[in-house]
C-alpha positions as a Python dict, from the first residue, in 0.01 Angstrom:
ca = {
    (1, 'M'): (0, 0, 0),
    (2, 'D'): (-64, 320, 195),
    (3, 'G'): (-426, 335, 91),
    (4, 'F'): (-616, 523, -171),
    (5, 'R'): (-530, 892, -204),
    (6, 'M'): (-726, 1099, -454),
    (7, 'P'): (-535, 1371, -645),
    (8, 'V'): (-604, 1723, -519),
    (9, 'R'): (-776, 1831, -841),
    (10, 'Q'): (-1018, 1537, -823),
    (11, 'T'): (-1081, 1605, -455),
    (12, 'Y'): (-1179, 1964, -532),
    (13, 'L'): (-1398, 1851, -822),
    (14, 'C'): (-1578, 1603, -594),
    (15, 'L'): (-1626, 1873, -331),
    (16, 'L'): (-1762, 2110, -596),
    (17, 'I'): (-2010, 1846, -714),
    (18, 'L'): (-2109, 1770, -354),
    (19, 'G'): (-2156, 2141, -281),
    (20, 'T'): (-2369, 2182, -592),
    (21, 'A'): (-2583, 1884, -489),
    (22, 'F'): (-2634, 2028, -140),
    (23, 'W'): (-2720, 2366, -295),
    (24, 'G'): (-2984, 2207, -517),
    (25, 'I'): (-3134, 1997, -239),
    (26, 'S'): (-3146, 2295, -4),
    (27, 'F'): (-3430, 2457, -199),
    (28, 'A'): (-3664, 2165, -131),
    (29, 'F'): (-3569, 2155, 238),
    (30, 'T'): (-3619, 2530, 270),
    (31, 'K'): (-3957, 2515, 95),
    (32, 'V'): (-4068, 2245, 341),
    (33, 'G'): (-3910, 2429, 635),
    (34, 'V'): (-4101, 2751, 574),
    (35, 'A'): (-4431, 2588, 474),
    (36, 'D'): (-4567, 2582, 829),
    (37, 'G'): (-4368, 2851, 1003),
    (38, 'P'): (-4215, 3194, 978),
    (39, 'P'): (-3903, 3221, 760),
    (40, 'F'): (-3702, 3395, 1031),
    (41, 'V'): (-3752, 3104, 1272),
    (42, 'F'): (-3632, 2864, 1003),
    (43, 'L'): (-3330, 3086, 931),
    (44, 'G'): (-3254, 3113, 1302),
    (45, 'Y'): (-3239, 2734, 1335),
    (46, 'K'): (-3043, 2701, 1011),
    (47, 'F'): (-2775, 2951, 1111),
    (48, 'A'): (-2759, 2828, 1472),
    (49, 'L'): (-2692, 2474, 1347),
    (50, 'A'): (-2433, 2600, 1096),
    (51, 'T'): (-2260, 2803, 1368),
    (52, 'L'): (-2248, 2504, 1602),
    (53, 'V'): (-2108, 2271, 1335),
    (54, 'L'): (-1845, 2523, 1220),
    (55, 'C'): (-1740, 2601, 1579),
    (56, 'V'): (-1682, 2231, 1640),
    (57, 'I'): (-1487, 2186, 1316),
    (58, 'F'): (-1277, 2502, 1352),
    (59, 'F'): (-1255, 2519, 1733),
    (60, 'R'): (-876, 2564, 1741),
    (61, 'R'): (-884, 2846, 1487),
    (62, 'L'): (-1142, 3051, 1679),
    (63, 'K'): (-872, 3193, 1905),
    (64, 'L'): (-694, 3335, 1596),
    (65, 'I'): (-981, 3574, 1526),
    (66, 'N'): (-877, 3937, 1570),
    (67, 'K'): (-1064, 4265, 1519),
    (68, 'E'): (-969, 4288, 1150),
    (69, 'T'): (-1088, 3933, 1083),
    (70, 'L'): (-1408, 3990, 1277),
    (71, 'L'): (-1491, 4307, 1083),
    (72, 'A'): (-1421, 4128, 754),
    (73, 'G'): (-1648, 3846, 870),
    (74, 'V'): (-1928, 4093, 937),
    (75, 'A'): (-1877, 4259, 597),
    (76, 'I'): (-1884, 3918, 428),
    (77, 'G'): (-2170, 3786, 639),
    (78, 'L'): (-2405, 4079, 585),
    (79, 'P'): (-2475, 4020, 213),
    (80, 'L'): (-2484, 3644, 279),
    (81, 'C'): (-2742, 3692, 554),
    (82, 'L'): (-2951, 3931, 344),
    (83, 'G'): (-2933, 3694, 47),
    (84, 'N'): (-3060, 3408, 264),
    (85, 'I'): (-3342, 3622, 404),
    (86, 'F'): (-3459, 3733, 60),
    (87, 'Q'): (-3429, 3379, -76),
    (88, 'T'): (-3621, 3219, 210),
    (89, 'V'): (-3902, 3475, 202),
    (90, 'G'): (-3916, 3459, -178),
    (91, 'L'): (-3934, 3081, -176),
    (92, 'Q'): (-4264, 3108, 10),
    (93, 'H'): (-4412, 3291, -290),
    (94, 'T'): (-4258, 3121, -593),
    (95, 'S'): (-4157, 2777, -715),
    (96, 'I'): (-3837, 2590, -636),
    (97, 'T'): (-3752, 2598, -1007),
    (98, 'N'): (-3782, 2976, -1030),
    (99, 'T'): (-3588, 3015, -707),
    (100, 'A'): (-3298, 2799, -825),
    (101, 'F'): (-3280, 2961, -1168),
    (102, 'I'): (-3310, 3322, -1051),
    (103, 'T'): (-3068, 3266, -762),
    (104, 'G'): (-2823, 3117, -1011),
    (105, 'L'): (-2818, 3451, -1192),
    (106, 'D'): (-2585, 3576, -919),
    (107, 'V'): (-2308, 3414, -1122),
    (108, 'L'): (-2392, 3648, -1410),
    (109, 'L'): (-2434, 3952, -1187),
    (110, 'I'): (-2079, 3917, -1057),
    (111, 'P'): (-1907, 4026, -1382),
    (112, 'V'): (-2167, 4298, -1431),
    (113, 'F'): (-2095, 4436, -1083),
    (114, 'K'): (-1720, 4402, -1137),
    (115, 'W'): (-1753, 4611, -1452),
    (116, 'A'): (-1996, 4868, -1309),
    (117, 'L'): (-1836, 4911, -966),
    (118, 'F'): (-1469, 4835, -1024),
    (119, 'R'): (-1433, 4912, -1396),
    (120, 'K'): (-1288, 4567, -1467),
    (121, 'R'): (-1305, 4462, -1833),
    (122, 'V'): (-1561, 4191, -1912),
    (123, 'E'): (-1511, 3971, -2218),
    (124, 'P'): (-1778, 3987, -2492),
    (125, 'R'): (-1868, 3619, -2445),
    (126, 'I'): (-1961, 3694, -2083),
    (127, 'W'): (-2198, 3968, -2201),
    (128, 'L'): (-2350, 3716, -2445),
    (129, 'C'): (-2402, 3468, -2161),
    (130, 'C'): (-2566, 3742, -1954),
    (131, 'A'): (-2803, 3823, -2241),
    (132, 'V'): (-2900, 3457, -2285),
    (133, 'A'): (-2957, 3414, -1910),
    (134, 'L'): (-3167, 3729, -1887),
    (135, 'T'): (-3374, 3610, -2182),
    (136, 'G'): (-3431, 3282, -1999),
    (137, 'L'): (-3525, 3469, -1683),
    (138, 'Y'): (-3772, 3681, -1878),
    (139, 'L'): (-3933, 3370, -2031),
    (140, 'I'): (-3962, 3196, -1695),
    (141, 'V'): (-4103, 3479, -1487),
    (142, 'T'): (-4339, 3621, -1749),
    (143, 'R'): (-4498, 3298, -1872),
    (144, 'A'): (-4830, 3396, -1709),
    (145, 'G'): (-4825, 3744, -1862),
    (146, 'L'): (-4602, 4047, -1835),
    (147, 'T'): (-4587, 4047, -1456),
    (148, 'L'): (-4346, 3912, -1200),
    (149, 'N'): (-4486, 3741, -895),
    (150, 'P'): (-4370, 3878, -558),
    (151, 'G'): (-4155, 3572, -487),
    (152, 'D'): (-3953, 3623, -806),
    (153, 'I'): (-3877, 3981, -706),
    (154, 'W'): (-3756, 3866, -362),
    (155, 'I'): (-3536, 3606, -531),
    (156, 'M'): (-3389, 3865, -770),
    (157, 'C'): (-3289, 4069, -465),
    (158, 'C'): (-3139, 3750, -320),
    (159, 'A'): (-2927, 3706, -634),
    (160, 'V'): (-2798, 4063, -601),
    (161, 'F'): (-2694, 4002, -240),
    (162, 'F'): (-2531, 3668, -323),
    (163, 'A'): (-2332, 3837, -600),
    (164, 'A'): (-2227, 4104, -349),
    (165, 'Y'): (-2129, 3825, -109),
    (166, 'V'): (-1900, 3660, -366),
    (167, 'L'): (-1738, 3994, -452),
    (168, 'T'): (-1689, 4069, -82),
    (169, 'V'): (-1525, 3731, -24),
    (170, 'G'): (-1296, 3800, -320),
    (171, 'F'): (-1209, 4144, -187),
    (172, 'F'): (-1119, 4026, 163),
    (173, 'S'): (-943, 3709, 47),
    (174, 'H'): (-670, 3932, -96),
    (175, 'K'): (-654, 4161, 207),
    (176, 'L'): (-652, 3919, 501),
    (177, 'R'): (-387, 3667, 585),
    (178, 'I'): (-533, 3416, 825),
    (179, 'P'): (-279, 3187, 991),
    (180, 'R'): (-335, 2812, 964),
}
């Protein structure tokens, strides 16, 4: 027997679950990481480590980067960077639960932005989901009265930038052809 080989669909499902788990765990690590120090120092270490790991993994592909790819990377990286900044600062002033929920609203902002910016049709059920999510957001952030705490506002900005990041990745994924 050649060994166990998981079907591609199951592999992607496992990777999606693993990514979701890392995403969920990251809030606790970030909260601890910024408890005793400035958020920008934490982000500096976080992105330096990520850069090092990705350079090691993709070392051979680094030489394939051209000006067009680099500019696309900057355009994609800017909303990602801003989203991380807003999320990390916001996490200092709100709970992990609020951060995870409000950040997750980026998934609902994506179709809204696609409709508003690109005039793409959005199905009615998506609008219903958006309404339910916004109702949930309202109930979470206003439980102590009709005010938002500063951390929640930072996290809402984070969700906007993460939605912009996803749309930017989608835009450039159709424009760039990166050799393997």
